[in-house]
CSV table of C-alpha atoms in Angstrom, one decimal:
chain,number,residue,atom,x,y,z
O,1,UNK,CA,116.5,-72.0,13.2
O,2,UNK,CA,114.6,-74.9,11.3
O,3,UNK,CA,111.4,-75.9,12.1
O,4,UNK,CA,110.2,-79.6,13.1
O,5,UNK,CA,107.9,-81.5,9.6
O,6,UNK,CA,104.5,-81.1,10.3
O,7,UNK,CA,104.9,-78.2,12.8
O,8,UNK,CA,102.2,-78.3,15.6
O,9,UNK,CA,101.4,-81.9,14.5
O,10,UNK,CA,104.9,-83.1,15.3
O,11,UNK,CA,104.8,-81.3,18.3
O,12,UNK,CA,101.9,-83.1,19.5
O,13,UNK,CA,103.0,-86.5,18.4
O,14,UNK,CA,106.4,-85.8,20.6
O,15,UNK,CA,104.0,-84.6,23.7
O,16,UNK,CA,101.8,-87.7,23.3
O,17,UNK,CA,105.0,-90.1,22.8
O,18,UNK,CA,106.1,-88.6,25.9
O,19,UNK,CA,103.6,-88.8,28.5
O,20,UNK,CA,103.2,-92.4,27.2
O,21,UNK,CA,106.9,-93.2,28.0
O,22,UNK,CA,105.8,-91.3,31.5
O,23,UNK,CA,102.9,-93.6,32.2
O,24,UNK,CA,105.6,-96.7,31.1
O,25,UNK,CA,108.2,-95.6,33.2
O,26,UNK,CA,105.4,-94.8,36.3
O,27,UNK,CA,104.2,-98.6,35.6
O,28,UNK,CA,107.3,-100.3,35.6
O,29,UNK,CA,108.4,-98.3,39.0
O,30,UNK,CA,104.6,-100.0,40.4
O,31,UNK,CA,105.7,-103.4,39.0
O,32,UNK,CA,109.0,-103.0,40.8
O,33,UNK,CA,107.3,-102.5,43.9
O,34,UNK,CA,106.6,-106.2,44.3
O,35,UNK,CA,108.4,-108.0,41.6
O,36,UNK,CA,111.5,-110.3,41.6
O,37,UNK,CA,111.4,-113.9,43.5
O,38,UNK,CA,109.1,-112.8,45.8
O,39,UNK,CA,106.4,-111.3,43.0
O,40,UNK,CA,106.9,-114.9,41.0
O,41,UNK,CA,105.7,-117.1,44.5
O,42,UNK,CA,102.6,-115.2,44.6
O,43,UNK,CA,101.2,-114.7,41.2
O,44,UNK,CA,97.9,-115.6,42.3
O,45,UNK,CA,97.3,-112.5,43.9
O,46,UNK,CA,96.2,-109.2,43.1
O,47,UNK,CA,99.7,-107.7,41.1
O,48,UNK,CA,100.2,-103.6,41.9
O,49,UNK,CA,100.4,-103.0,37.9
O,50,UNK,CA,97.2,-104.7,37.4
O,51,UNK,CA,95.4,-102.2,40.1
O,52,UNK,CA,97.3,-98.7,37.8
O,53,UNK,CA,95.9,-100.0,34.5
O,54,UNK,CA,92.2,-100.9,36.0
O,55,UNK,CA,91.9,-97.6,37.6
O,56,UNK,CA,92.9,-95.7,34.9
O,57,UNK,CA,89.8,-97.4,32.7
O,58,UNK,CA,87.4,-96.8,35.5
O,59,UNK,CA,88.8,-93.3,35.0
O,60,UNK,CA,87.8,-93.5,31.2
O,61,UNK,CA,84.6,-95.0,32.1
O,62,UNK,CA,83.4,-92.5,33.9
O,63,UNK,CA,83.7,-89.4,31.9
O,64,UNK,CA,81.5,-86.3,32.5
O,65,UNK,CA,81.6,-83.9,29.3
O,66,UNK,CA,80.8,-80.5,30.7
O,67,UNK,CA,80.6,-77.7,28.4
O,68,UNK,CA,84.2,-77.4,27.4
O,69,UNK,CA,85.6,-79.7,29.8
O,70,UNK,CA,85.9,-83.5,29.9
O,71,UNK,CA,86.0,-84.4,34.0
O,72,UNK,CA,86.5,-87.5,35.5
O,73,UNK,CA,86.2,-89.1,39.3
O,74,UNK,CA,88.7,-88.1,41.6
O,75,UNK,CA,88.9,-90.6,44.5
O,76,UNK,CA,89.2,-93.8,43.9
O,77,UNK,CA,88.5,-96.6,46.8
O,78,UNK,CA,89.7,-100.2,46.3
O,79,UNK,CA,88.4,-103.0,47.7
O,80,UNK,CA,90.7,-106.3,48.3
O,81,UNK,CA,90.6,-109.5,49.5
O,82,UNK,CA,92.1,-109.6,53.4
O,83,UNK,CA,95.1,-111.8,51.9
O,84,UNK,CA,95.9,-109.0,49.0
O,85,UNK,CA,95.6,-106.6,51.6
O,86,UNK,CA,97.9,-108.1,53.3
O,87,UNK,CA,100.9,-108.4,51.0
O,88,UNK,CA,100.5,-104.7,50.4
O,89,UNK,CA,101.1,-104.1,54.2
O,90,UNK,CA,104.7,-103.3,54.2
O,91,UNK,CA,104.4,-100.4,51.5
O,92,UNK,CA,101.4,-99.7,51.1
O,93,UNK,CA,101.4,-96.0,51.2
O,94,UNK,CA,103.8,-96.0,48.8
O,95,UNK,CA,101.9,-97.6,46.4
O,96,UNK,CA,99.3,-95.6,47.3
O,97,UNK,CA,101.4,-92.5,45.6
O,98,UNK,CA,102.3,-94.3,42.6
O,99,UNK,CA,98.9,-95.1,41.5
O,100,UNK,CA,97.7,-91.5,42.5
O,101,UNK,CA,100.8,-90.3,40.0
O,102,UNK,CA,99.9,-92.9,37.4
O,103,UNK,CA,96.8,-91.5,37.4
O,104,UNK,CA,97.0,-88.2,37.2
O,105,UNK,CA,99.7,-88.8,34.3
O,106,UNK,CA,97.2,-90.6,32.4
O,107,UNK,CA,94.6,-87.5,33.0
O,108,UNK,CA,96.8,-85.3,31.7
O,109,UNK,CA,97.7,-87.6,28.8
O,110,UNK,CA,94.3,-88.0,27.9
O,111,UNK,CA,93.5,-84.3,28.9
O,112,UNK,CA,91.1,-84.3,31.7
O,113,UNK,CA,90.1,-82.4,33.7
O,114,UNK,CA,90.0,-82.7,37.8
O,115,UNK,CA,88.2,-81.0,40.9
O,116,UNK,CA,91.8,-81.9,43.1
O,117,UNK,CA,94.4,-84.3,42.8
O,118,UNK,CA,93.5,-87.7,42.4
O,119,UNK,CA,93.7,-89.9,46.0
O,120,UNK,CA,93.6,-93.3,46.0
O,121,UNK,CA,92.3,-95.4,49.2
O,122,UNK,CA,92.2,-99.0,50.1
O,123,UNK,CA,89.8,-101.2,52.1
O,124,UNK,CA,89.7,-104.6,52.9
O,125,UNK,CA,86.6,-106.7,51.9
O,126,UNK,CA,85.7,-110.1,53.3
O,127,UNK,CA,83.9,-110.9,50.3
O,128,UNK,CA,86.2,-110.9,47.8
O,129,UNK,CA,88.6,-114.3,47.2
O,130,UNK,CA,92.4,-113.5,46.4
O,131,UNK,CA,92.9,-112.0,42.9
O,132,UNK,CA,89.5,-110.4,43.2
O,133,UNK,CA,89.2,-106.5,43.8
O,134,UNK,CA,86.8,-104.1,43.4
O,135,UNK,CA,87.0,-100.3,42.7
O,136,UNK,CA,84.4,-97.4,43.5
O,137,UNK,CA,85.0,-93.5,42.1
O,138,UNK,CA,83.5,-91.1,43.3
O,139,UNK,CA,84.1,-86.6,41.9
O,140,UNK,CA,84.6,-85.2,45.3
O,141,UNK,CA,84.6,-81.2,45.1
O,142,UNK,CA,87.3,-79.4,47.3
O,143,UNK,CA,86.2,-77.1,49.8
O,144,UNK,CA,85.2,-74.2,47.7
O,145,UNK,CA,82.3,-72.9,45.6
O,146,UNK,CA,81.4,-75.0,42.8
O,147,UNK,CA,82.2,-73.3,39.3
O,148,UNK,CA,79.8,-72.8,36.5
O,149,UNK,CA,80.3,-76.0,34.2
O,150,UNK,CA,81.6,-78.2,37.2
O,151,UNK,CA,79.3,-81.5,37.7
O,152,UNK,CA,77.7,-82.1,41.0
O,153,UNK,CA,79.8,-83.6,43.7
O,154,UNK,CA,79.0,-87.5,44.3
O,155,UNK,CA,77.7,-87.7,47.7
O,156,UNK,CA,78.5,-91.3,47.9
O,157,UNK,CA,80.4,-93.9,45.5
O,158,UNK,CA,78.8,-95.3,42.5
O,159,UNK,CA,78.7,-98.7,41.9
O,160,UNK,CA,82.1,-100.5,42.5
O,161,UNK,CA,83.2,-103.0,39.4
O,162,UNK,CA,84.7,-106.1,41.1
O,163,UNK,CA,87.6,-107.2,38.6
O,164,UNK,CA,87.9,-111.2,38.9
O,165,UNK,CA,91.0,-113.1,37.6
O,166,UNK,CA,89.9,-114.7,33.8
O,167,UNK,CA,92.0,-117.4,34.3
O,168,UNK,CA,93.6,-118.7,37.7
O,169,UNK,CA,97.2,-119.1,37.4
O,170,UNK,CA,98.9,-121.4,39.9
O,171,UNK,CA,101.4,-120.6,42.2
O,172,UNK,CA,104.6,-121.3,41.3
O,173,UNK,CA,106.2,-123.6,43.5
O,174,UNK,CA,109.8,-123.3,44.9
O,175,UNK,CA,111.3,-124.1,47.6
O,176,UNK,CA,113.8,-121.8,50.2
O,177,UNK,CA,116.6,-123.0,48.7
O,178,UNK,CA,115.7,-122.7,45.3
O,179,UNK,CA,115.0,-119.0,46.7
O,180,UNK,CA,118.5,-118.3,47.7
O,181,UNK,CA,117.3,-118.4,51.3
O,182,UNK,CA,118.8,-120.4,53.9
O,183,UNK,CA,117.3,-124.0,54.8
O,184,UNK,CA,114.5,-123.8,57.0
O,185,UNK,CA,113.1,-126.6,60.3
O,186,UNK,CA,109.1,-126.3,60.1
O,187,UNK,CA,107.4,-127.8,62.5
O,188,UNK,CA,103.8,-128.2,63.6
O,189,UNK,CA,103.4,-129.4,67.4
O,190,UNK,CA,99.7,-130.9,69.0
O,191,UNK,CA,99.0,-132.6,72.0
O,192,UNK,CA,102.8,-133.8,73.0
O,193,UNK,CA,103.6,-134.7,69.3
O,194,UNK,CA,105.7,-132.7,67.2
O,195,UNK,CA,105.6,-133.1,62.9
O,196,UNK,CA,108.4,-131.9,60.8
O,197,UNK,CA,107.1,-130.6,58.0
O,198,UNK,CA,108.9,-131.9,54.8
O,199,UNK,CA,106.6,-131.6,52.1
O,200,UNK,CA,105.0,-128.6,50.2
O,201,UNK,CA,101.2,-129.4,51.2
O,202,UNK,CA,100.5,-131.3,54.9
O,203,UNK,CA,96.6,-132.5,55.0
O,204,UNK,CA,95.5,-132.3,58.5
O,205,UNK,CA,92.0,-134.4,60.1
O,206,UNK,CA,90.5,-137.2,61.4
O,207,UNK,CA,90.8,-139.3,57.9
O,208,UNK,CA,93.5,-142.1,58.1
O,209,UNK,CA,94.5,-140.5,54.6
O,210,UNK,CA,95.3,-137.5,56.2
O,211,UNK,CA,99.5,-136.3,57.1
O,212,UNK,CA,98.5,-135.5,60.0
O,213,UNK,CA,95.7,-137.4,61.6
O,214,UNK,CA,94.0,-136.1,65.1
O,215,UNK,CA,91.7,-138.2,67.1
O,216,UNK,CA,89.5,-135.2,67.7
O,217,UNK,CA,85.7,-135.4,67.4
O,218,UNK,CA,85.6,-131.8,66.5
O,219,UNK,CA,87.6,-132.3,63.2
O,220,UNK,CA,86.6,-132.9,60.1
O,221,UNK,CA,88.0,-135.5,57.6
O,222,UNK,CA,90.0,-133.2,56.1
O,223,UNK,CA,89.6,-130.3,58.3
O,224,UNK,CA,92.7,-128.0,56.8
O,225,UNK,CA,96.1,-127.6,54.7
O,226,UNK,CA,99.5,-126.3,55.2
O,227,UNK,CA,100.7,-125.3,51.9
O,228,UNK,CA,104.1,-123.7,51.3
O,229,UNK,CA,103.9,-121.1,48.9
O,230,UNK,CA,107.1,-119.6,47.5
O,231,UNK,CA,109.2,-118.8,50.9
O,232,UNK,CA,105.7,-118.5,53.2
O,233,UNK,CA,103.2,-121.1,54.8
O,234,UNK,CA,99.7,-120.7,54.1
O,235,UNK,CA,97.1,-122.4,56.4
O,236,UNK,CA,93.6,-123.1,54.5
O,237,UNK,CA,90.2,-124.3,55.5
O,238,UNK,CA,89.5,-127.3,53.4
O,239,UNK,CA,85.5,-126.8,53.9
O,240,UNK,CA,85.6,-127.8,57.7
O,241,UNK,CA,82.3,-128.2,59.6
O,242,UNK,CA,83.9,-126.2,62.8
O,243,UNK,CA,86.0,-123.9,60.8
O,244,UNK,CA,90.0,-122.6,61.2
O,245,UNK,CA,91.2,-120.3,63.5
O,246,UNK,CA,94.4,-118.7,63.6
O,247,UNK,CA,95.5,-116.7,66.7
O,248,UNK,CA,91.7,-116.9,67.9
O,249,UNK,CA,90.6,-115.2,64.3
O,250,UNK,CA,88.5,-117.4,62.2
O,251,UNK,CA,90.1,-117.5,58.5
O,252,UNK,CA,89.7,-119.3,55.4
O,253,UNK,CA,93.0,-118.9,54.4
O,254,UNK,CA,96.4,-117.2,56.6
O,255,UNK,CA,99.4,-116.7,56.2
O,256,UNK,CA,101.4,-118.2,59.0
O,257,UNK,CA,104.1,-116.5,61.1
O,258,UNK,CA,106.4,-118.2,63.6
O,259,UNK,CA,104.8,-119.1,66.9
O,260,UNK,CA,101.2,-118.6,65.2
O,261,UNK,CA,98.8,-120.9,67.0
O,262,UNK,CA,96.0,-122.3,64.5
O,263,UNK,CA,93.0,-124.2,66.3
O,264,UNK,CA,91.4,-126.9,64.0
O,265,UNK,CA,88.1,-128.1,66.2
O,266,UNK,CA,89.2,-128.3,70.2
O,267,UNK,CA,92.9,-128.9,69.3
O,268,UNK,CA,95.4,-126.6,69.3
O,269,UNK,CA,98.6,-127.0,66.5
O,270,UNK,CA,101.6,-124.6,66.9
O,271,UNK,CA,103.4,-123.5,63.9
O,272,UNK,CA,107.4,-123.1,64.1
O,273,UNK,CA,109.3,-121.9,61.4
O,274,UNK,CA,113.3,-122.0,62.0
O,275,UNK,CA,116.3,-121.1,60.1
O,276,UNK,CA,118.7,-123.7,60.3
């Protein structure tokens, strides 16, 4: 039987190209997780690929070099903006797994060591915009005696990095139909009067500038903005004196569903949404 050129050092370069076509093939099944026509209407907002690449270099970051060991956190908390949060709703346990398996492919790849398999976790933070999120880590030690050479466990998280977006990229406009999706009636309906929405952004207070212009005291100028993004309708506070609510919950910026009521100073706007 022949032997490989370079013996062990050809064996290593074959294990190293490997686990790096793991880790690619681990991110691309992360990126298909929210990709497609959809992914393209909301590239403003935190993207699951982004989230595997900056966990694995708060990974790297945080190193502890033991006497023949190199360990590194294993629990990893992110933070995200109530909006990112939300997108993730539908599968979020599922991307939940694929970061903790790109993970622990990229500790093996760069041959860490661990006190358990790596678990992710995700919390919603108020003070974050969308695109923003934050990570903490933390070396949690399983439920057994600490081993010579092991580091200490972290009682609580360290410091958590907020990752901001360098450059905000606008989201990409297109309409239902452009979507392949079937043509839509929105309506928003106030006090007896009921406005079709036709255009992409609706402007909504007491300015005569405004789409829609209410007579209430309690709105501002430009109190709020119905923005179509991609296939959705987003409702945002436009820097109101009396604030936005939606469904009674005071928001900056929502999402809207069918039959969602959004308050804009003492009047109260329902939103329809209607295949057609």
């Amino acid at each position: 039987m022949g032997h490989l050129p370079g013996g062990s050092g050809a064996l290593a370069s074959l294990a190293g190209y490997y686990r790096h076509m793991v880790l690619r093939a681990i991110e691309q099944k992360i990126e298909s997780l929210f990709e497609g026509i959809f992914g393209r209407a909301f590239r403003t907002n935190v993207q699951p690929v982004e989230l595997a690449r900056k966990l694995a270099k708060e990974m790297d970051d945080h190193r502890t070099i033991s006497v023949s060991r190199v360990y590194v956190p294993n629990e990893y908390t992110v933070y995200l903006a109530p909006d990112d949060r939300e997108q993730f709703s539908s599968y979020e346990e599922n991307l939940r797994g694929e970061l903790q398996e790109y993970l622990s492919e990229h500790s093996r790849r760069e041959e860490y060591a661990l006190l358990s398999p790596v678990r992710v976790l995700m919390e919603t933070d108020s003070d974050l915009d969308v695109g923003e999120f934050g990570i903490a880590t933390r070396m949690v030690q399983p439920d057994r005696r600490r081993a010579d050479g092991e580091p200490a466990e972290d009682v609580a998280p360290g410091a958590t990095m907020i990752y901001k977006p360098q450059t905000p990229v606008p989201t990409q406009a297109v309409s239902a139909q452009e979507l392949g999706l079937d043509a839509e009636l929105v309506t928003l309906s106030f006090d007896g009067t009921r406005f079709e929405v036709k255009q992409r952004r609706v402007v909504i207070g007491r300015s005569r500038d405004c789409d829609i212009q209410l007579s209430d005291t309690n709105v501002s100028r430009r109190h709020a903005e119905l923005r179509q993004e991609g296939a959705s309708y987003w409702i945002v506070d436009l820097g109101s004196t009396n604030g936005l609510e939606v469904n009674g919950k005071r928001v900056k910026r929502a999402k809207l569903n069918d039959g969602d009521t959004i308050t804009v100073g003492s009047t109260e706007v329902r939103f329809s949404q209607e295949q057609q």
